[in-house]
CSV table of C-alpha atoms in Angstrom, one decimal:
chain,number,residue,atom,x,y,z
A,157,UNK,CA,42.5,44.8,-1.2
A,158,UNK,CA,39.0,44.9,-3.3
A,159,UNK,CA,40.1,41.8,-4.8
A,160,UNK,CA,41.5,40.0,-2.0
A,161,UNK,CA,38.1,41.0,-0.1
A,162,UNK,CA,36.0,39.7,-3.0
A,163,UNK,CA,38.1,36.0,-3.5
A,164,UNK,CA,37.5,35.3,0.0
A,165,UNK,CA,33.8,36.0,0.1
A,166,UNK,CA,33.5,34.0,-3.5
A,167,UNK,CA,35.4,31.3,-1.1
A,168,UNK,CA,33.2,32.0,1.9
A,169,UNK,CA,30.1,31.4,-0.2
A,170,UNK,CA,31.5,28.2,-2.1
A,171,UNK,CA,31.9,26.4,1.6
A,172,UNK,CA,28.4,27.7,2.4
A,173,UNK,CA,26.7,26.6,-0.4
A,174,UNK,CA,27.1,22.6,0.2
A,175,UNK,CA,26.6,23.1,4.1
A,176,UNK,CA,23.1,25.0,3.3
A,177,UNK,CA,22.2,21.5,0.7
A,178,UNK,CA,22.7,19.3,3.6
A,179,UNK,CA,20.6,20.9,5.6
A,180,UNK,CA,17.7,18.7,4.6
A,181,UNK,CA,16.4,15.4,5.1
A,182,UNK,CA,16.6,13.2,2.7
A,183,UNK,CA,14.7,10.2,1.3
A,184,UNK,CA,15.1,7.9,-1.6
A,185,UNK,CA,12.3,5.9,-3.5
A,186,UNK,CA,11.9,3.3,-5.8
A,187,UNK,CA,8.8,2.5,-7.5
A,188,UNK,CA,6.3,1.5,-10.8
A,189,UNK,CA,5.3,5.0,-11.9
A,190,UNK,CA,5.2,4.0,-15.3
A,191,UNK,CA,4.3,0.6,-17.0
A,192,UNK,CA,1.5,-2.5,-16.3
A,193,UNK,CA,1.6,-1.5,-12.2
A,194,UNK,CA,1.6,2.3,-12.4
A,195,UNK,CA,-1.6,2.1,-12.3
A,196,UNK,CA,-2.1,0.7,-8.7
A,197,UNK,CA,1.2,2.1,-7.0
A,198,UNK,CA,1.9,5.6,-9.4
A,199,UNK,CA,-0.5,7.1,-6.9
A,200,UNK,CA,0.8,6.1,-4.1
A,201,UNK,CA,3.9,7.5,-5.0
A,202,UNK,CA,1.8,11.1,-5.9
A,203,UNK,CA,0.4,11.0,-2.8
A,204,UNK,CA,3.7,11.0,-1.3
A,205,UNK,CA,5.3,14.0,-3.4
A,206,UNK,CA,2.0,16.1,-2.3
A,207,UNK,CA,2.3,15.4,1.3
A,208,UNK,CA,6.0,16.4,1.2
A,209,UNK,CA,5.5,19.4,-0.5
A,210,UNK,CA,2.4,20.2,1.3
A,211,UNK,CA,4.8,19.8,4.8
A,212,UNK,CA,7.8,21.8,2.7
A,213,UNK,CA,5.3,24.6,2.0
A,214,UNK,CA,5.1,24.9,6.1
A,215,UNK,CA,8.4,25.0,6.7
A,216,UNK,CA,9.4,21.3,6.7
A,217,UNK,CA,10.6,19.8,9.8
A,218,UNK,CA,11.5,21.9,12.5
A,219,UNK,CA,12.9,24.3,9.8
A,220,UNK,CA,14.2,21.7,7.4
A,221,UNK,CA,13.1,21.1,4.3
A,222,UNK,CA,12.5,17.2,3.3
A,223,UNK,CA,14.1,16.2,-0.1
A,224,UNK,CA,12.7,13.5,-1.8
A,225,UNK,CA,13.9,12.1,-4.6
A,226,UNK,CA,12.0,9.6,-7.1
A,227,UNK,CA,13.6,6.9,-9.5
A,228,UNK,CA,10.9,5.2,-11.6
A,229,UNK,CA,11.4,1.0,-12.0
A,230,UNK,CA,8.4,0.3,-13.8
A,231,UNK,CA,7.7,-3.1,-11.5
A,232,UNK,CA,11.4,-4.4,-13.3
A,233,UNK,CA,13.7,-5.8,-10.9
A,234,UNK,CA,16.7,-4.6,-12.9
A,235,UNK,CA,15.8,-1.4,-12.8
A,236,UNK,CA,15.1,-1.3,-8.8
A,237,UNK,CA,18.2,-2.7,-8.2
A,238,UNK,CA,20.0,0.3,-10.3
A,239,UNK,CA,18.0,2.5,-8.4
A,240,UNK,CA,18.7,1.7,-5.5
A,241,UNK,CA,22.0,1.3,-6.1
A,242,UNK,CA,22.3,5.2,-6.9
A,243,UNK,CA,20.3,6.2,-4.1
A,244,UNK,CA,22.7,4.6,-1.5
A,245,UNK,CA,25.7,4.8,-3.2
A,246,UNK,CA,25.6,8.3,-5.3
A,247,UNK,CA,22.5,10.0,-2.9
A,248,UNK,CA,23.2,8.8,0.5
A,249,UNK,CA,19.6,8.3,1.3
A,250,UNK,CA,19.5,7.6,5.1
A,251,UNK,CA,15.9,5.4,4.2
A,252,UNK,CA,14.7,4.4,1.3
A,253,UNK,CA,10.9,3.5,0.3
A,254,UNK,CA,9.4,0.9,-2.3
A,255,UNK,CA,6.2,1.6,-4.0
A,256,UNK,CA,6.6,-1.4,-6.7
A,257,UNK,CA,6.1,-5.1,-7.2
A,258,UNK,CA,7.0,-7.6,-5.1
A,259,UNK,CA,9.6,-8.8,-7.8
A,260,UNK,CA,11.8,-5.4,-6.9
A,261,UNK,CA,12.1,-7.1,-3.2
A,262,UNK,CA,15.1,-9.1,-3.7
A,263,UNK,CA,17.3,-7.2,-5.4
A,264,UNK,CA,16.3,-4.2,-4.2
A,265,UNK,CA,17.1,-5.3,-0.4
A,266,UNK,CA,20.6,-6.7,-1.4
A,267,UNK,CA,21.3,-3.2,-1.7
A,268,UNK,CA,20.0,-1.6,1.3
A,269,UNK,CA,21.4,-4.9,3.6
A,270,UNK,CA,24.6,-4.3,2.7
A,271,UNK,CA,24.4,-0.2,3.5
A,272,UNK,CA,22.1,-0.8,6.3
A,273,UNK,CA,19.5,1.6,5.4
A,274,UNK,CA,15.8,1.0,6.8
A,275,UNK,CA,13.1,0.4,3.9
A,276,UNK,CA,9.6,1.6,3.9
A,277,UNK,CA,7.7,-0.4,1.6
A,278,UNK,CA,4.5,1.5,1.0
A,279,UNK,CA,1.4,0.9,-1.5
A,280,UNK,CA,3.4,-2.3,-2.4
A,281,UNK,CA,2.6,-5.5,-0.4
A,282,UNK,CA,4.1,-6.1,3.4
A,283,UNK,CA,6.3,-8.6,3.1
A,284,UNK,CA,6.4,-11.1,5.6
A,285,UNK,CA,9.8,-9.9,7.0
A,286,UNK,CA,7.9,-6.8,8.8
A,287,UNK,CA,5.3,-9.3,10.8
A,288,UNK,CA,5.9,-9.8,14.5
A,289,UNK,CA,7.1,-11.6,16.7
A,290,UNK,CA,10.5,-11.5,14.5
A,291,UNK,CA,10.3,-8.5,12.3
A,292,UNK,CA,13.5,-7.4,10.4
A,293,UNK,CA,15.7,-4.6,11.8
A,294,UNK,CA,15.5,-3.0,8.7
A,295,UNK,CA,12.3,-3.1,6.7
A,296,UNK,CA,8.6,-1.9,7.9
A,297,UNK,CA,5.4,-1.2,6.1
A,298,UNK,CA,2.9,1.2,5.9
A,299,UNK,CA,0.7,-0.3,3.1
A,300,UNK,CA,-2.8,-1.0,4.4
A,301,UNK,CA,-3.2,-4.6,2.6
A,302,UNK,CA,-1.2,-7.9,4.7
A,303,UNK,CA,-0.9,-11.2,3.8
A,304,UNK,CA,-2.9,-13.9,5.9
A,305,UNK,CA,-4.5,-11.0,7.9
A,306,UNK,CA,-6.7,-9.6,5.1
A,307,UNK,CA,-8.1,-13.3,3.9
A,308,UNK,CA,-8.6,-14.3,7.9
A,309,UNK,CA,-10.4,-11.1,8.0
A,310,UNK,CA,-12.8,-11.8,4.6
A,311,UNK,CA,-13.7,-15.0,5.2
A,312,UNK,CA,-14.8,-13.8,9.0
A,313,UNK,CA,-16.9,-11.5,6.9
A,314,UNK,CA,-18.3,-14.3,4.8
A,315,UNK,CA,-19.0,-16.6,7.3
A,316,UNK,CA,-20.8,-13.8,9.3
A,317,UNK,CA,-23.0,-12.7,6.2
A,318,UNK,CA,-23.4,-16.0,3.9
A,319,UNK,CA,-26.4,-18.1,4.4
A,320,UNK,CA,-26.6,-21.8,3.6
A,321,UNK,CA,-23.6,-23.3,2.1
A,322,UNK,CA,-20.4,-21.8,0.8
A,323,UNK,CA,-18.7,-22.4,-2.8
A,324,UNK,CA,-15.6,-20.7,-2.5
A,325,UNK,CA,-13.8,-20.0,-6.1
A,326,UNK,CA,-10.5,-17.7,-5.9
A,327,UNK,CA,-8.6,-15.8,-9.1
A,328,UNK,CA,-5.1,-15.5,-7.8
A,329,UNK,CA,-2.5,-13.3,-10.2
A,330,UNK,CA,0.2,-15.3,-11.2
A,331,UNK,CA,3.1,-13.6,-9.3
A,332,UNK,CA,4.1,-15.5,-6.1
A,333,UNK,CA,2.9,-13.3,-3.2
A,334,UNK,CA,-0.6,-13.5,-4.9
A,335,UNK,CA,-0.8,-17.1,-5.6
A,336,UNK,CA,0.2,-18.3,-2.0
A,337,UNK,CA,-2.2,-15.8,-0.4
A,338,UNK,CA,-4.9,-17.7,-2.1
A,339,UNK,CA,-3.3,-21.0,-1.1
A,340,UNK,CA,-3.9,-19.1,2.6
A,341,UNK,CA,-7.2,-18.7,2.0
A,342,UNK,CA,-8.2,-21.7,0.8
A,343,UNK,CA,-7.0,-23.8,3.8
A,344,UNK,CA,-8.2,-21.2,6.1
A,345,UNK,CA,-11.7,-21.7,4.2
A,346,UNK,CA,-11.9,-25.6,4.5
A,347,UNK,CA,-11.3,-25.2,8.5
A,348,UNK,CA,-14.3,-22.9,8.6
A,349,UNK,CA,-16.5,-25.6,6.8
A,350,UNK,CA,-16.1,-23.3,3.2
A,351,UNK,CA,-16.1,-25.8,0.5
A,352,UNK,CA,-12.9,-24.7,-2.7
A,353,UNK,CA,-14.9,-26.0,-5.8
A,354,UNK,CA,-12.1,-23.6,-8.3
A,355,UNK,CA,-8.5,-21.8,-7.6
A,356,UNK,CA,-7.9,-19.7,-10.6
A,357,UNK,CA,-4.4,-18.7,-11.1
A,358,UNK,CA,-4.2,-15.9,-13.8
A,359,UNK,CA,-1.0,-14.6,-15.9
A,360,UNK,CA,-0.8,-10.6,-15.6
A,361,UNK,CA,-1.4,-9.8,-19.7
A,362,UNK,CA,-4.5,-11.6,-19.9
A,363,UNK,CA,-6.6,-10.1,-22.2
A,364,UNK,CA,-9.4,-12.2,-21.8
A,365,UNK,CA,-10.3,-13.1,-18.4
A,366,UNK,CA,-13.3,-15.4,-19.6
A,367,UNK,CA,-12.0,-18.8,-19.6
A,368,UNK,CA,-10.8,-18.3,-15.8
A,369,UNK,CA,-14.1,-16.9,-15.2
A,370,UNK,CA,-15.7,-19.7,-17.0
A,371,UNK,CA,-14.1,-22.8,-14.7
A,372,UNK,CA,-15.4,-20.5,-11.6
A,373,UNK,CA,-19.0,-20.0,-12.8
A,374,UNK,CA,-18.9,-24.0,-13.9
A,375,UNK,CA,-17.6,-25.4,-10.1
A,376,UNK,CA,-20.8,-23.9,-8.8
A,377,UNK,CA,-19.0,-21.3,-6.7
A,378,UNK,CA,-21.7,-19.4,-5.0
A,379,UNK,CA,-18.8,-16.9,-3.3
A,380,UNK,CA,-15.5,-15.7,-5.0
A,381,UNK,CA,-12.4,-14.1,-3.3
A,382,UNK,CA,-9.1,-12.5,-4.8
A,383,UNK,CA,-6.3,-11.6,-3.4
A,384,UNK,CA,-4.7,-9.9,-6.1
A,385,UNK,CA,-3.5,-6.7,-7.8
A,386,UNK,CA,-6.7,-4.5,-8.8
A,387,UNK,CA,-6.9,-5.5,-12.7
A,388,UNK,CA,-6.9,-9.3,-12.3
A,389,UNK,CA,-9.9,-8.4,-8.7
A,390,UNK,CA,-11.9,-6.2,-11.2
A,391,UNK,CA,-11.7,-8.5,-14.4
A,392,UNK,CA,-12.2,-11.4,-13.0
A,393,UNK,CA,-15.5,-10.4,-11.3
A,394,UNK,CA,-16.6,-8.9,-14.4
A,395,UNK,CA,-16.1,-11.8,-16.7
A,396,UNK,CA,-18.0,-13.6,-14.3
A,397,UNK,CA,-20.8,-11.4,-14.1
A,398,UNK,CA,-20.5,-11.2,-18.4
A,399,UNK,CA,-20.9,-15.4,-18.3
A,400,UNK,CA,-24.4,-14.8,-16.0
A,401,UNK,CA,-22.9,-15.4,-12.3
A,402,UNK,CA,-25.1,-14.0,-9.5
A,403,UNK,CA,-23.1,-14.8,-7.0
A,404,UNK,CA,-21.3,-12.9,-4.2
A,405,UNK,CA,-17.6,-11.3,-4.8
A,406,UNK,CA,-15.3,-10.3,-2.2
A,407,UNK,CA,-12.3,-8.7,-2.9
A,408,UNK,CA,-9.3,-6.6,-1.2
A,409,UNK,CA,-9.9,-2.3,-1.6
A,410,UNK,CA,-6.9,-1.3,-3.3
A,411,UNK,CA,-6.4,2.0,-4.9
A,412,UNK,CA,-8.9,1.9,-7.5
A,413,UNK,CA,-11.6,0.5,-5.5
A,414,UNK,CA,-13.8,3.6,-4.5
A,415,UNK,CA,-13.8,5.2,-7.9
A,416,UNK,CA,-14.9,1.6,-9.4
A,417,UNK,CA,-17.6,1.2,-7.5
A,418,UNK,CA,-19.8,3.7,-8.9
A,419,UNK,CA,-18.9,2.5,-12.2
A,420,UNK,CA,-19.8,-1.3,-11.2
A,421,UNK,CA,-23.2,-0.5,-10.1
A,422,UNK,CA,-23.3,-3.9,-8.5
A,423,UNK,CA,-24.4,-4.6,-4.6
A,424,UNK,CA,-23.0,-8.1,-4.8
A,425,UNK,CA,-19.5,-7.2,-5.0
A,426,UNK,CA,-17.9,-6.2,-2.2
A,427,UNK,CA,-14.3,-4.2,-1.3
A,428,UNK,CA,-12.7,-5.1,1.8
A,429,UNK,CA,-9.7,-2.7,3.3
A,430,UNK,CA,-7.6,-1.0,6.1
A,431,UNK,CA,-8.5,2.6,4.4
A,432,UNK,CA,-11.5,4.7,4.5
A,433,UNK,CA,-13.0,6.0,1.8
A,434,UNK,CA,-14.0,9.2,0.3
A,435,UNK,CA,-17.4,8.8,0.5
A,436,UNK,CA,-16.9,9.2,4.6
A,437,UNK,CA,-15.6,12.6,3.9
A,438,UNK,CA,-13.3,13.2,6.8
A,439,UNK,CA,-11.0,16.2,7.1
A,440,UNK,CA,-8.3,14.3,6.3
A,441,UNK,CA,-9.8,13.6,2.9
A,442,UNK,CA,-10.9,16.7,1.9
A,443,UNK,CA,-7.0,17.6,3.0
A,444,UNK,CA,-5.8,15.5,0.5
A,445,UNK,CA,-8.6,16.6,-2.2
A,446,UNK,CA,-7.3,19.9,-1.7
A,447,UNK,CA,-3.5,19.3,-2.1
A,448,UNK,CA,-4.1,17.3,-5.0
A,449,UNK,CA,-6.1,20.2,-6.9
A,450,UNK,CA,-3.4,22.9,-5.9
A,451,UNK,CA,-0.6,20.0,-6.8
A,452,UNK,CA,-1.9,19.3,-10.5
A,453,UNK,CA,-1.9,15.8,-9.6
A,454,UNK,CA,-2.2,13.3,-12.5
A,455,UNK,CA,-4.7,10.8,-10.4
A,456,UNK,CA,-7.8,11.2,-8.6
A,457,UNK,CA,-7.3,12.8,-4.7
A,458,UNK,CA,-8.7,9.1,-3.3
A,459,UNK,CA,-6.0,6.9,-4.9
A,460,UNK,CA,-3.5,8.8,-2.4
A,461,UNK,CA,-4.1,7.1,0.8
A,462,UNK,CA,-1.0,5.0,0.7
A,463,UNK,CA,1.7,7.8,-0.2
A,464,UNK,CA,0.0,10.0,2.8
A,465,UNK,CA,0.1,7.3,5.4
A,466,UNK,CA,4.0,6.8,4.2
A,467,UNK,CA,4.5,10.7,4.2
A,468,UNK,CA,2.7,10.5,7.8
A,469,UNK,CA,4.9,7.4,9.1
A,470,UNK,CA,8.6,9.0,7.6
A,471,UNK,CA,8.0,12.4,8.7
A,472,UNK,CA,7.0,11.5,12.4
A,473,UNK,CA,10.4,9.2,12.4
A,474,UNK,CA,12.3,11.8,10.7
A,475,UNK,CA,11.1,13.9,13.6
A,476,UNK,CA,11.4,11.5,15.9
A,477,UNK,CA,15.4,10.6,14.7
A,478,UNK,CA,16.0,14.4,14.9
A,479,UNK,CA,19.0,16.1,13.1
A,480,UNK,CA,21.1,14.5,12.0
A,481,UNK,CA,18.9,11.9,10.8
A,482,UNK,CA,21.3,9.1,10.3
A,483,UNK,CA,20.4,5.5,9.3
A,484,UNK,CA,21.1,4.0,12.0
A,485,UNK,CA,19.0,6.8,14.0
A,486,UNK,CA,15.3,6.5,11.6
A,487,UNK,CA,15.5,3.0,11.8
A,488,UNK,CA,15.6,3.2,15.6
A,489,UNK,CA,13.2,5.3,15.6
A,490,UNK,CA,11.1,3.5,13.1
A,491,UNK,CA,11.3,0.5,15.6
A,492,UNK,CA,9.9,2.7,18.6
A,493,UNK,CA,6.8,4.6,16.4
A,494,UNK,CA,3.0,5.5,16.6
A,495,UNK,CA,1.7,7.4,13.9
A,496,UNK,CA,-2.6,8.8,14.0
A,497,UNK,CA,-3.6,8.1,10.7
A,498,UNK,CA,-5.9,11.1,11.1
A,499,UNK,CA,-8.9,8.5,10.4
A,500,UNK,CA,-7.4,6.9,6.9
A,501,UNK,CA,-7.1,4.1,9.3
A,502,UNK,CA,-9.7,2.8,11.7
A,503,UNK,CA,-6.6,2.6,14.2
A,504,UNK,CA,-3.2,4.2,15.2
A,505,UNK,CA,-0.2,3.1,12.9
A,506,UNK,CA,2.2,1.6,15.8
A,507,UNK,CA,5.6,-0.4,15.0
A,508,UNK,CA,7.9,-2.0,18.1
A,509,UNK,CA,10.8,-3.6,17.6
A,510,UNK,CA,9.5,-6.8,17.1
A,511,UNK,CA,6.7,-5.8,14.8
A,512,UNK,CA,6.9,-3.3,11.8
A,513,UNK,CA,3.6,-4.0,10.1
A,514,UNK,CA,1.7,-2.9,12.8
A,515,UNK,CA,0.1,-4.0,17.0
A,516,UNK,CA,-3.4,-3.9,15.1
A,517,UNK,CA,-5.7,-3.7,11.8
A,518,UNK,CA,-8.8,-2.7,11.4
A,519,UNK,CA,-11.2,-3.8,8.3
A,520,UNK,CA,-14.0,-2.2,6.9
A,521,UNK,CA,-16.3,-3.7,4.1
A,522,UNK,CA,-17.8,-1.1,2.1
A,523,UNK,CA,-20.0,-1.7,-1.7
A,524,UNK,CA,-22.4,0.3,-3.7
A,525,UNK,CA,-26.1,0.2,-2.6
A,526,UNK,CA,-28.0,1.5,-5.3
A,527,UNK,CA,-27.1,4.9,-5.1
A,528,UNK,CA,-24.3,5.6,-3.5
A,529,UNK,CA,-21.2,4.0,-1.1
A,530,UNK,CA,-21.8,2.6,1.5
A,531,UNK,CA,-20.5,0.7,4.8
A,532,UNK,CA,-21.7,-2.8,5.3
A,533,UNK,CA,-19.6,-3.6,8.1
A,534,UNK,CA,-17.5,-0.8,10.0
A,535,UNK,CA,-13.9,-0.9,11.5
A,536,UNK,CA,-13.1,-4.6,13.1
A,537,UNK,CA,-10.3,-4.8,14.7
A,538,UNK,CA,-7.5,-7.5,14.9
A,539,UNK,CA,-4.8,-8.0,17.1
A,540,UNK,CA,-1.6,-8.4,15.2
A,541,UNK,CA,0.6,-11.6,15.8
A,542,UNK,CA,-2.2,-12.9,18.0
């Protein structure tokens, strides 16, 4: 009788046990944590492991806990394609996020077409398949920095600041969502009466940045704009000011931009993004400072911005797909979504179904005056798809 009781509560627990493990949300992700782009998107991907377990640690959602599992690609498309490939196939991740290089896009989203799960791409660059007015079913963005909008939005800044004529000389990185960005610019640029005197298109393992430098400074380029991952922005502007250029640089706010700053010592060069800094010290930030010290994370608290906008964006459609959260159900939701960025933005995160970057982006400029960081122009905001 003992042993009869005892086989079917062994039994009892054994049917339990998987029932309890899907109890929880899941979400699958893909990105560079290690290699030449961990760098710019490891932290985004830390930020988004602290802001889960921060919302674990209260008792997930509505009782749930959120289970997020990690495959590292190193920016190699191979290896985003394998992972992916394991998260659908062996996980069953209902979405799936990117936080890698634009050359994971392809094959990464011949996996998630097929299976139909929605894709969050966030740190890495929007790609042009989330802008409205026809914005894939399936993929949305979080990640503050746009194509077109961010370069329509610099040289508005330029043209409002720059006096006399303007020399325009771009460093582009020689991957292709870089290189045509700066193509963007540089016709936007001529319509506004900007003069291109050099385009400067830069392999990623450069290790010397001063010839590209050197056919800049030469043209006579009084301004210089990249649209580019951090290390080809930050090189570039510092070979130039090695060779004795004293011009102006203006340059998009990734990751790395607020803790460079302070290190460049240099009023001239300016930082241009969708996030607000540190410096502002908003409760949100010293959130995030705080989760990061009690989380032993590996990179500084104000490189995290991207992974807790994404936490922020997939656990208010998580909550908003309800249990089960199916597939089909987050990327409704996803397609129906505002998200308060808590003041990391200078605006609500909204998608509609036709739009999945976002209904509006706000820019601020920001640079080091001497002694500390500063704002040199506060939040302007743009219409999106108008």
């Amino acid at each position: 009788m003992l042993k009869r009781s005892l086989t079917g509560a062994i039994a009892a627990l054994a049917l339990a046990l998987p029932a309890t493990a899907q109890e929880t949300y899941t979400i699958g992700l893909t990105g560079a944590m290690t290699g030449p782009a961990a760098g710019t998107l490891g932290p985004a991907v830390e930020g988004l492991r602290l802001y889960i377990d921060q919302l674990n640690a209260k008792g997930g959602i509505d009782g749930r806990k959120v289970n997020l599992i990690l495959q590292d690609d190193s920016a190699e498309a191979s290896k985003a394609a394998a992972n992916v490939k394991r998260l659908v196939a062996q996980d069953n991740v209902p979405v799936l996020v990117n936080a890698s290089l634009s050359s994971t896009y392809a094959p990464m989203l011949a996996e998630t077409r097929r299976a139909g799960v929605p894709v969050l791409f966030m740190g890495a660059v929007c790609p042009k398949e989330v802008l409205p007015p026809n914005a894939d079913p399936l993929q949305f963005c979080s990640t503050g920095f746009a194509q077109t909008y961010d370069s329509r939005a610099a040289l508005e800044y330029v043209k409002s600041v720059a006096k006399g004529p303007v020399n325009v000389g771009y460093a582009a990185m020689a991957i292709p969502v870089s290189r045509s960005e700066i193509d963007f610019a540089a016709s936007e640029a001529e319509k506004m009466g900007f003069k291109t005197v050099a385009k400067e298109v830069i392999p990623p393992p450069t290790p010397d940045y001063t010839p590209f430098a050197t056919k800049i400074k030469d043209a006579g380029a009084n301004w210089a704009f990249s649209w580019a991952p951090w290390v080809t922005e930050i090189r570039t502007f510092e070979a130039l000011r090695r060779l004795g250029w004293d011009g102006q640089f203006l340059t998009i706010a990734h990751l790395e931009a607020e803790g460079e700053l302070p290190r460049v010592k240099d009023p001239k060069f300016y930082v241009m993004g969708a996030n607000s800094f540190y410096a502002d010290g908003l409760p949100i930030h010293k959130e995030i400072e705080a989760a990061a010290k009690s989380g032993g994370a590996k990179y500084p608290a104000n490189q995290m911005t991207e992974g807790w906008l994404g936490g922020l964006a997939l656990e208010a459609a998580l909550r908003k797909a309800g249990w089960p959260a199916t597939k089909e159900k987050i990327a409704a939701a996803m397609s129906d979504l505002k998200v308060d960025t808590k003041g990391l933005r200078g605006v609500p995160m909204v998608w509609t179904k036709d739009n999945h970057f976002r209904t509006q982006q706000a820019y601020r400029v920001y640079h080091w005056d001497g002694n500390k960081i500063s704002v040199l122009q506060d939040w302007k905001v743009y219409d999106v798809g108008k």
